[in-house]
Amino acid sequence: MQSSTIKKNLYNVGAILKGLSITFGYMFRKRPTIQYPSVKKQHAPRFHGLHELRRYGDGQERCIGCELCSSACPANAITVIGAENAPGDRVSPGERHAARYEIDELRCIFCGMCEEACPTDAIVLTPRFEMADYRRGSFIYDKDRLLVPIDAGVGAAPDERPGGIPGDLGRVADIKSTTDVAEGYSATWRGEILKTQRRGLASQ
Amino acid sequence: MMVPLWLIVLVKSAVLLLVVVTTFAYAMLAERKVLGWMQLRPGPNRVGPWGLMQPAADAAKLMLKEDLTPKTADPLIYRLAPFISLLTAFSVYAIIPFGSSSSGTWAIGNVNAGILLILAITSIGVYGISLGGWASGSKYPLLGSVRATAQMISYELAMSLSFIGVLILAGTTSLDGIVNAQVRWWFFVPQFFGCIIYIITAVAETNRTPFDLVEAETELVAGFHTEYSGLRFGLFFIAEYVNMLTVSCIATLLFFGGWNAPLGLTLIPGVVWFVAKVAMFMFFYMWLRATLPRLRYDRLMAFGWKVLLPLATLNLVVTAIVVAFRG
């Protein structure tokens, strides 16, 4: 046998031993597994999850049925049918409100464009993401499921969630009408900038 | 009052069967755990504390699954094959000694040609695999069983040759004789190459990675047991693990001093040492599976015939010469 063959074979044996040492070492490494249903990973503060329709502090719905979210939606997941507010029984502070508001969460790509498009901050994406269900029909979320119940408060905008954007004090929750929004609304992220720009254009 | 011999054997067999099956169940769990750890996963941990009830859950699942027989299969042989595998795998334990006390060796039967009988019984085991694959009447199982036959025959030669070195040193073919000959020196030391060759061939004989060409998932779906489902698949599965346990026991008996305590630690009973050594080998098999990829088929054959067989022969000749000249 040539010496080169012996050398090669010894090298191969060495490689096997090296491989064995690597796998043995891995046995004692820290495992990155998170035991999901019992332990949950902390997600990013502005995680894009299930939608929520928010209210004002007085209990009125923020949504004015303008359908901007629906037209901004790249996945055509949102259906809004607006209706006039009856003078005695107002649903929202504007002229109109959403009579029907439906989001097909199976179509939704959780891009957050609806959130950016909304002039009243009515639709926001919450960090909730466990939406599994048994039927396709169950994924069409209507107003009953999207609206925050009155006793649960007004709902949280992304920037007022715990651990939200530093420097932003969650001013949105105190806003009582849409006109309050335009003045002194400090833009902290791209969506806000767009929003202020849009409002600026609208007021001109 | 004399207890009849058949009753003693029956009770011993029942206890041993229970022990072996339980060991199989937890060896499987241990393998999944060890593989998991080596791949930075926790392994099964949902059924019971630390996943300890996983084997029971697996058994229940396998029993509830449908037992399919393909239309093209040879029904009788197809149904018989798993039992051949299992029966041969279990019957080896009739002659494996686990320990020794003043009243005798701890084994069901103490055969004076134990090692030959073990070779004979384990050789029958290949029939389960090759008949099962052939009788499935489908191409992948057939390829798997053809491979199994070729592989087992090739590696059995080198394995038997690695045994003979031990037999020359011990001067006996009975298993407790071989263990008793290792009181001073475990045969691992004088038969170092024999031991290495045995460990390699044992992996090949039990069809485990890196020699698992018989069930090579990437090429043959699941090899010889592709068509098997439910409990019949389970029987093949049990047979594979029991065979693993068998080769670990043989390695312990022949090369690692059986129940002899190392470093004169005779305070701990011999059975504990035996179990510890077998467990070490089982771990080694799992470790190997987590580390090495599968060999290519022609290389497997070349390795068996061109490397292991000549090395085993050389080892045998050198051992024989040394023993002959030193008396």
Coordinates of C-alpha atoms in Angstrom, one line a residue:
Chain A
M1 CA 0.0 0.0 0.0
Q2 CA 1.4 3.4 -0.9
S3 CA 2.0 5.8 2.0
S4 CA -0.4 8.3 0.4
T5 CA -3.3 5.9 0.8
I6 CA -2.4 5.2 4.4
K7 CA -2.2 9.0 5.0
K8 CA -5.6 9.5 3.4
N9 CA -7.2 6.8 5.5
L10 CA -5.7 8.1 8.7
Y11 CA -7.0 11.5 7.7
N12 CA -10.5 10.0 7.3
V13 CA -10.4 8.3 10.7
G14 CA -9.4 11.6 12.1
A15 CA -12.3 13.3 10.4
I16 CA -14.7 10.7 11.9
L17 CA -13.3 11.3 15.4
K18 CA -13.6 15.0 14.9
G19 CA -17.2 14.7 13.9
L20 CA -17.9 12.5 16.9
S21 CA -16.4 15.1 19.2
I22 CA -18.5 17.9 17.6
T23 CA -21.8 16.0 18.1
F24 CA -20.8 15.1 21.6
G25 CA -20.1 18.8 22.4
Y26 CA -23.4 19.8 21.0
M27 CA -25.2 17.6 23.6
F28 CA -24.2 20.0 26.3
R29 CA -25.0 23.2 24.4
K30 CA -27.9 25.4 25.4
R31 CA -30.9 24.4 23.3
P32 CA -32.7 27.3 21.6
T33 CA -36.1 25.6 21.9
I34 CA -39.0 27.5 23.4
Q35 CA -41.6 25.2 24.8
Y36 CA -44.2 27.1 22.8
P37 CA -47.7 26.6 24.2
S38 CA -46.5 26.8 27.8
V39 CA -43.7 29.3 27.3
K40 CA -44.2 32.1 24.8
K41 CA -41.5 34.1 23.0
Q42 CA -41.7 37.8 23.5
H43 CA -42.3 39.3 20.1
A44 CA -41.4 42.7 18.8
P45 CA -43.5 45.5 20.4
R46 CA -44.9 46.5 17.0
F47 CA -45.6 43.0 15.8
H48 CA -48.3 42.8 13.1
G49 CA -50.9 40.4 14.3
L50 CA -54.7 40.2 14.4
H51 CA -56.7 43.4 13.7
E52 CA -58.6 45.4 16.2
L53 CA -61.2 48.2 15.7
R54 CA -60.7 50.9 18.3
R55 CA -63.1 53.3 20.1
Y56 CA -62.8 56.8 21.4
G57 CA -62.8 57.4 25.2
D58 CA -66.6 58.1 25.1
G59 CA -67.3 54.7 23.7
Q60 CA -68.0 55.8 20.1
E61 CA -66.4 53.9 17.2
R62 CA -63.4 55.5 15.6
C63 CA -64.3 54.0 12.2
I64 CA -66.1 56.5 9.9
G65 CA -66.7 54.0 7.1
C66 CA -64.4 55.8 4.6
E67 CA -63.1 52.6 3.0
L68 CA -59.6 53.9 2.8
C69 CA -58.3 50.7 4.5
S70 CA -60.2 48.6 2.0
S71 CA -58.6 50.4 -1.0
A72 CA -55.2 50.4 0.6
C73 CA -55.3 46.7 1.2
P74 CA -53.0 44.9 -1.2
A75 CA -54.7 41.6 -0.6
N76 CA -58.3 42.8 -0.9
A77 CA -59.0 41.4 2.5
I78 CA -61.1 44.2 3.9
T79 CA -64.8 44.8 3.1
V80 CA -66.3 48.0 4.5
I81 CA -69.9 49.1 3.9
G82 CA -70.6 52.5 5.3
A83 CA -73.8 54.1 6.5
E84 CA -75.0 57.5 7.6
N85 CA -75.1 58.2 11.3
A86 CA -78.6 58.7 12.7
P87 CA -78.7 62.1 14.5
G88 CA -80.1 60.7 17.7
D89 CA -78.1 57.5 17.8
R90 CA -74.5 58.1 16.7
V91 CA -72.2 55.2 16.2
S92 CA -69.1 57.3 15.4
P93 CA -68.4 61.0 15.8
G94 CA -68.2 61.6 12.0
E95 CA -71.0 61.8 9.4
R96 CA -70.7 58.1 8.6
H97 CA -69.9 54.9 10.3
A98 CA -69.1 51.4 9.2
A99 CA -72.3 49.4 9.0
R100 CA -70.3 46.3 8.1
Y101 CA -66.6 45.8 8.6
E102 CA -65.1 42.5 7.6
I103 CA -61.6 41.3 7.3
D104 CA -60.7 37.9 5.8
E105 CA -57.7 37.0 7.9
L106 CA -56.8 34.2 5.5
R107 CA -56.3 36.7 2.7
C108 CA -54.6 39.2 5.0
I109 CA -50.8 39.5 4.6
F110 CA -50.4 41.5 7.9
C111 CA -48.6 44.3 6.1
G112 CA -50.2 47.1 8.1
M113 CA -51.2 49.2 5.2
C114 CA -54.8 49.5 6.6
E115 CA -53.3 50.9 9.8
E116 CA -51.3 53.4 7.8
A117 CA -54.3 54.4 5.6
C118 CA -56.8 54.9 8.4
P119 CA -57.4 58.6 9.0
T120 CA -58.9 58.1 12.5
D121 CA -56.6 55.3 13.8
A122 CA -59.6 53.1 14.0
I123 CA -58.0 49.9 12.6
V124 CA -54.8 48.7 14.3
L125 CA -52.8 45.5 14.2
T126 CA -52.5 43.9 17.7
P127 CA -49.7 41.5 18.6
R128 CA -52.2 38.7 18.9
F129 CA -51.3 35.9 16.4
E130 CA -52.9 32.7 17.6
M131 CA -55.9 32.6 15.3
A132 CA -56.0 28.9 14.4
D133 CA -59.5 27.6 13.8
Y134 CA -61.3 24.7 12.2
R135 CA -63.3 26.3 9.4
R136 CA -62.4 28.7 6.6
G137 CA -65.5 30.7 7.4
S138 CA -64.2 31.3 10.9
F139 CA -61.4 33.5 9.5
I140 CA -63.8 36.2 8.3
Y141 CA -63.7 38.5 11.2
D142 CA -66.7 40.8 11.4
K143 CA -67.3 43.9 13.6
D144 CA -68.4 41.7 16.5
R145 CA -65.0 40.2 16.8
L146 CA -62.9 43.2 15.6
L147 CA -64.3 45.9 17.8
V148 CA -63.0 46.4 21.3
P149 CA -65.8 45.8 23.7
I150 CA -66.8 49.0 25.5
D151 CA -65.9 47.7 29.0
A152 CA -62.4 46.8 27.7
G153 CA -61.6 50.4 27.1
V154 CA -60.6 51.9 23.8
G155 CA -58.1 49.5 22.5
A156 CA -54.4 50.1 22.2
A157 CA -52.6 51.8 19.3
P158 CA -49.3 50.1 18.4
D159 CA -47.3 53.0 19.8
E160 CA -49.0 52.8 23.2
R161 CA -48.4 49.1 23.8
P162 CA -46.1 48.1 26.6
G163 CA -42.5 48.4 25.4
G164 CA -43.7 50.6 22.4
I165 CA -41.6 53.2 20.7
P166 CA -39.5 55.1 23.2
G167 CA -40.3 58.8 23.3
D168 CA -43.9 58.3 22.1
L169 CA -46.2 58.6 25.1
G170 CA -49.3 57.1 23.6
R171 CA -51.0 60.3 22.9
V172 CA -53.5 58.7 20.7
A173 CA -55.6 57.3 23.5
D174 CA -56.6 60.8 24.7
I175 CA -57.7 62.0 21.4
K176 CA -61.4 62.6 21.3
S177 CA -62.1 63.7 17.8
T178 CA -60.4 63.5 14.4
T179 CA -59.5 67.2 14.3
D180 CA -57.4 66.8 17.4
V181 CA -55.2 64.4 15.5
A182 CA -53.8 66.8 12.9
E183 CA -52.3 69.3 15.3
G184 CA -49.2 68.5 17.2
Y185 CA -49.1 64.9 16.1
S186 CA -45.4 64.0 16.2
A187 CA -44.5 61.4 13.6
T188 CA -42.4 58.6 14.9
W189 CA -42.5 56.1 12.2
R190 CA -43.1 55.9 8.4
G191 CA -46.8 55.4 8.8
E192 CA -47.2 58.4 11.0
I193 CA -45.2 60.5 8.6
L194 CA -47.5 59.4 5.7
K195 CA -50.5 60.1 7.9
T196 CA -49.5 63.6 8.7
Q197 CA -48.6 64.3 5.1
R198 CA -52.0 63.1 4.0
R199 CA -53.7 65.2 6.5
G200 CA -51.7 68.1 5.5
L201 CA -52.8 67.6 1.9
A202 CA -56.4 67.1 2.9
S203 CA -56.5 70.4 4.9
Q204 CA -55.1 72.4 1.9
Chain B
M1 CA -39.3 -30.2 46.9
M2 CA -37.7 -29.8 43.5
V3 CA -39.0 -27.1 41.2
P4 CA -39.1 -28.6 37.7
L5 CA -36.5 -27.3 35.4
W6 CA -39.0 -26.3 32.7
L7 CA -40.7 -24.1 35.2
I8 CA -37.5 -22.3 36.2
V9 CA -36.7 -21.8 32.5
L10 CA -40.2 -20.5 31.8
V11 CA -40.1 -18.0 34.6
K12 CA -36.6 -16.9 33.7
S13 CA -37.6 -16.4 30.1
A14 CA -40.7 -14.4 31.0
V15 CA -38.7 -12.1 33.3
L16 CA -36.0 -11.7 30.7
L17 CA -38.5 -11.0 27.9
L18 CA -40.1 -8.3 30.0
V19 CA -36.7 -6.8 30.8
V20 CA -35.6 -6.8 27.1
V21 CA -38.9 -5.3 25.9
T22 CA -38.7 -2.5 28.5
T23 CA -35.1 -1.9 27.7
F24 CA -36.1 -1.7 24.0
A25 CA -38.8 0.9 24.8
Y26 CA -36.5 3.1 26.8
A27 CA -33.6 2.6 24.4
M28 CA -35.8 4.0 21.7
L29 CA -36.7 7.0 23.9
A30 CA -33.1 7.4 24.9
E31 CA -32.1 7.4 21.2
R32 CA -34.6 10.1 20.4
K33 CA -33.5 12.2 23.3
V34 CA -29.8 11.8 22.5
L35 CA -30.3 12.5 18.8
G36 CA -32.4 15.6 19.9
W37 CA -29.7 16.9 22.2
M38 CA -27.0 16.4 19.6
Q39 CA -29.2 18.4 17.2
L40 CA -29.9 21.1 19.8
R41 CA -33.5 19.9 20.3
P42 CA -35.0 18.7 23.6
G43 CA -36.4 15.5 22.1
P44 CA -39.8 14.0 23.1
N45 CA -40.9 15.7 26.3
R46 CA -44.7 16.0 26.0
V47 CA -46.0 12.6 27.2
G48 CA -45.5 12.2 30.9
P49 CA -42.7 13.8 32.9
W50 CA -39.5 14.3 30.8
G51 CA -41.3 12.3 28.0
L52 CA -41.0 9.1 30.0
M53 CA -44.4 7.8 28.8
Q54 CA -43.5 8.2 25.1
P55 CA -42.9 4.5 24.5
A56 CA -46.4 3.7 25.8
A57 CA -47.9 6.3 23.6
D58 CA -46.0 5.0 20.6
A59 CA -47.0 1.4 21.3
A60 CA -50.7 2.4 21.6
K61 CA -50.4 4.3 18.3
L62 CA -48.8 1.4 16.4
M63 CA -51.4 -1.0 17.7
L64 CA -54.3 1.2 16.6
K65 CA -53.0 1.7 13.1
E66 CA -54.4 -0.3 10.2
D67 CA -52.4 -3.4 9.3
L68 CA -52.1 -3.2 5.5
T69 CA -51.2 -6.1 3.1
P70 CA -50.4 -5.0 -0.4
K71 CA -52.3 -6.7 -3.2
T72 CA -49.1 -7.9 -4.8
A73 CA -47.7 -9.3 -1.6
D74 CA -47.3 -12.9 -0.8
P75 CA -49.7 -12.9 2.2
L76 CA -48.3 -15.7 4.3
I77 CA -44.6 -14.8 4.1
Y78 CA -45.4 -11.1 4.3
R79 CA -47.2 -11.7 7.6
L80 CA -44.6 -14.1 8.8
A81 CA -41.5 -12.1 8.2
P82 CA -41.7 -9.7 11.1
F83 CA -42.1 -12.6 13.5
I84 CA -38.9 -14.3 12.1
S85 CA -37.0 -11.1 12.8
L86 CA -38.4 -10.7 16.2
L87 CA -38.1 -14.3 17.2
T88 CA -34.5 -14.6 16.3
A89 CA -33.7 -11.3 17.9
F90 CA -35.2 -12.5 21.2
S91 CA -34.0 -16.0 21.2
V92 CA -30.4 -14.9 21.4
Y93 CA -31.1 -13.8 25.0
A94 CA -31.5 -17.4 26.0
I95 CA -27.8 -17.9 26.0
I96 CA -26.4 -14.4 26.9
P97 CA -25.1 -14.4 30.5
F98 CA -25.6 -11.2 32.4
G99 CA -23.7 -11.8 35.6
S100 CA -22.3 -14.4 37.9
S101 CA -22.7 -15.3 41.5
S102 CA -21.6 -18.2 43.7
S103 CA -24.6 -20.3 42.6
G104 CA -23.7 -20.0 38.9
T105 CA -24.0 -17.8 35.8
W106 CA -27.0 -15.6 35.3
A107 CA -28.4 -16.9 32.1
I108 CA -31.3 -19.0 30.9
G109 CA -29.1 -21.6 29.3
N110 CA -25.3 -21.9 29.7
V111 CA -24.2 -23.3 26.3
N112 CA -20.6 -24.5 25.9
A113 CA -20.5 -23.3 22.3
G114 CA -22.4 -20.1 23.1
I115 CA -20.6 -17.8 20.7
L116 CA -21.3 -20.1 17.7
L117 CA -24.9 -20.4 18.7
I118 CA -25.2 -16.6 18.8
L119 CA -23.7 -16.4 15.3
A120 CA -26.1 -19.0 14.1
I121 CA -29.2 -17.4 15.5
T122 CA -28.3 -13.9 14.4
S123 CA -27.7 -15.1 10.9
I124 CA -31.3 -16.4 10.7
G125 CA -32.4 -12.8 11.5
V126 CA -31.6 -11.7 8.0
Y127 CA -34.3 -14.0 6.7
G128 CA -36.9 -11.8 8.3
I129 CA -35.6 -8.8 6.5
S130 CA -35.0 -10.4 3.1
L131 CA -38.3 -12.4 3.1
G132 CA -40.2 -9.3 4.3
G133 CA -38.8 -7.2 1.5
W134 CA -39.3 -9.9 -1.1
A135 CA -42.9 -10.8 -0.1
S136 CA -44.0 -7.2 -0.1
G137 CA -44.2 -7.4 -3.9
S138 CA -43.0 -3.9 -4.4
K139 CA -39.7 -2.6 -5.8
Y140 CA -38.2 -0.6 -2.9
P141 CA -38.6 -3.3 -0.3
L142 CA -37.1 -5.8 -2.8
L143 CA -34.1 -3.5 -3.3
G144 CA -33.8 -3.1 0.4
S145 CA -33.8 -6.8 1.1
V146 CA -31.3 -7.6 -1.6
R147 CA -29.0 -5.0 -0.1
A148 CA -29.7 -6.5 3.4
T149 CA -28.7 -9.9 2.3
A150 CA -25.5 -8.8 0.5
Q151 CA -24.5 -6.5 3.4
M152 CA -25.1 -9.1 6.1
I153 CA -23.2 -11.8 4.3
S154 CA -20.3 -9.5 3.6
Y155 CA -20.0 -8.2 7.1
E156 CA -20.7 -11.4 8.9
L157 CA -17.4 -12.8 7.6
A158 CA -15.3 -10.0 9.1
M159 CA -17.4 -10.2 12.3
S160 CA -16.8 -14.0 12.8
L161 CA -13.1 -13.5 12.1
S162 CA -12.9 -10.8 14.8
F163 CA -14.5 -13.3 17.2
I164 CA -11.9 -15.9 16.5
G165 CA -9.1 -13.8 18.0
V166 CA -11.0 -13.7 21.2
L167 CA -11.7 -17.4 21.1
I168 CA -7.9 -18.1 20.7
L169 CA -7.1 -16.0 23.7
A170 CA -9.8 -17.4 25.9
G171 CA -9.4 -21.0 24.7
T172 CA -13.1 -21.6 25.0
T173 CA -16.3 -20.9 23.0
S174 CA -18.6 -20.6 26.1
L175 CA -19.6 -17.1 26.9
D176 CA -18.9 -17.3 30.7
G177 CA -15.6 -18.9 30.0
I178 CA -14.7 -16.0 27.8
V179 CA -15.7 -13.5 30.5
N180 CA -13.8 -15.4 33.2
A181 CA -10.7 -15.3 31.0
Q182 CA -10.9 -11.5 31.1
V183 CA -10.5 -11.1 34.8
R184 CA -7.0 -9.7 34.4
W185 CA -7.1 -8.1 31.0
W186 CA -10.2 -7.2 29.1
F187 CA -9.7 -8.5 25.6
F188 CA -10.2 -4.9 24.4
V189 CA -6.5 -4.5 25.1
P190 CA -4.9 -7.5 23.3
Q191 CA -7.6 -7.5 20.7
F192 CA -7.8 -3.8 20.0
F193 CA -8.1 -4.2 16.2
G194 CA -10.5 -7.1 16.6
C195 CA -12.7 -4.9 18.9
I196 CA -12.7 -2.0 16.4
I197 CA -13.6 -4.4 13.6
Y198 CA -16.3 -6.0 15.6
I199 CA -17.9 -2.6 16.5
I200 CA -17.9 -1.6 12.9
T201 CA -19.3 -4.8 11.6
A202 CA -21.9 -4.8 14.4
V203 CA -23.2 -1.5 13.2
A204 CA -23.5 -3.0 9.7
E205 CA -25.1 -6.1 11.0
T206 CA -27.9 -4.2 12.8
N207 CA -28.4 -2.0 9.7
R208 CA -27.8 1.2 11.5
T209 CA -26.3 4.5 10.3
P210 CA -23.8 4.9 8.7
F211 CA -24.5 1.4 7.2
D212 CA -28.3 1.7 7.0
L213 CA -28.5 1.1 3.3
V214 CA -31.2 -1.4 3.9
E215 CA -33.6 1.3 4.9
A216 CA -32.0 4.2 3.2
E217 CA -34.8 6.7 3.3
T218 CA -33.3 9.0 0.6
E219 CA -33.2 6.2 -2.0
L220 CA -35.5 3.4 -0.9
V221 CA -38.4 5.2 0.9
A222 CA -38.0 2.9 4.0
G223 CA -36.3 -0.1 2.4
F224 CA -37.5 -3.5 3.4
H225 CA -40.3 -2.3 5.6
T226 CA -41.8 0.3 3.2
E227 CA -45.1 -1.7 2.9
Y228 CA -45.4 -2.6 6.5
S229 CA -47.7 -0.6 8.8
G230 CA -49.1 -0.8 12.3
L231 CA -47.9 -3.5 14.6
R232 CA -46.0 -5.5 11.9
F233 CA -43.8 -2.5 11.3
G234 CA -43.5 -2.2 15.1
L235 CA -42.2 -5.8 15.3
F236 CA -39.5 -5.0 12.8
F237 CA -38.7 -1.9 14.8
I238 CA -38.5 -3.9 18.1
A239 CA -36.3 -6.4 16.3
E240 CA -33.9 -3.7 15.2
Y241 CA -33.4 -2.3 18.7
V242 CA -33.2 -5.7 20.3
N243 CA -30.5 -6.6 17.8
M244 CA -28.7 -3.4 18.7
L245 CA -28.9 -4.5 22.3
T246 CA -27.6 -8.0 21.4
V247 CA -24.5 -6.7 19.6
S248 CA -23.9 -4.4 22.6
C249 CA -24.1 -7.4 24.9
I250 CA -21.8 -9.4 22.7
A251 CA -19.2 -6.5 22.5
T252 CA -19.4 -6.3 26.3
L253 CA -18.9 -10.0 26.8
L254 CA -16.2 -10.5 24.3
F255 CA -14.1 -7.4 24.5
F256 CA -15.0 -5.4 27.7
G257 CA -14.9 -8.0 30.3
G258 CA -18.6 -8.8 30.7
W259 CA -19.5 -8.4 34.3
N260 CA -15.9 -8.0 35.5
A261 CA -15.5 -4.8 37.4
P262 CA -12.8 -2.4 36.2
L263 CA -10.0 -1.2 38.5
G264 CA -11.0 -3.7 41.1
L265 CA -14.2 -2.0 41.9
T266 CA -15.8 -5.3 43.0
L267 CA -18.0 -3.5 45.6
I268 CA -20.6 -2.8 42.8
P269 CA -22.2 -6.0 41.7
G270 CA -21.3 -7.4 38.3
V271 CA -24.7 -7.0 36.7
V272 CA -24.5 -3.3 37.2
W273 CA -21.2 -3.2 35.4
F274 CA -22.6 -5.3 32.6
V275 CA -25.6 -3.0 32.2
A276 CA -23.4 0.0 32.3
K277 CA -21.1 -1.3 29.6
V278 CA -24.0 -2.3 27.4
A279 CA -25.5 1.2 27.9
M280 CA -22.2 2.7 26.9
F281 CA -22.3 0.8 23.6
M282 CA -26.0 1.7 23.0
F283 CA -25.0 5.3 23.5
F284 CA -22.2 4.9 21.1
Y285 CA -24.6 3.7 18.4
M286 CA -26.9 6.7 18.9
W287 CA -23.8 8.9 18.9
L288 CA -22.7 7.4 15.6
R289 CA -26.1 7.9 14.1
A290 CA -26.1 11.6 15.0
T291 CA -22.7 12.0 13.5
L292 CA -22.1 10.0 10.3
P293 CA -23.9 10.2 7.0
R294 CA -24.7 7.0 5.1
L295 CA -22.1 5.2 3.0
R296 CA -22.5 4.8 -0.7
Y297 CA -23.3 1.2 -1.6
D298 CA -20.2 0.3 -3.6
R299 CA -18.1 1.8 -0.9
L300 CA -19.9 -0.2 1.8
M301 CA -19.1 -3.4 -0.1
A302 CA -15.5 -2.3 -0.9
F303 CA -15.0 -1.4 2.8
G304 CA -16.3 -4.8 3.9
W305 CA -14.4 -7.0 1.5
K306 CA -11.2 -4.9 0.9
V307 CA -10.6 -3.4 4.3
L308 CA -12.3 -5.1 7.1
L309 CA -11.9 -8.7 5.9
P310 CA -8.1 -8.4 5.3
L311 CA -7.6 -6.5 8.6
A312 CA -9.6 -9.1 10.5
T313 CA -7.6 -11.9 8.9
L314 CA -4.4 -10.1 9.7
N315 CA -5.5 -9.6 13.3
L316 CA -6.4 -13.3 13.5
V317 CA -3.0 -14.5 12.1
V318 CA -1.0 -12.2 14.4
T319 CA -3.0 -13.3 17.4
A320 CA -2.5 -16.9 16.5
I321 CA 1.3 -16.5 16.1
V322 CA 1.7 -14.6 19.4
V323 CA -0.4 -17.1 21.3
A324 CA 1.5 -20.0 19.7
F325 CA 4.9 -18.7 20.5
R326 CA 4.1 -17.5 24.1
G327 CA 2.3 -20.7 24.9

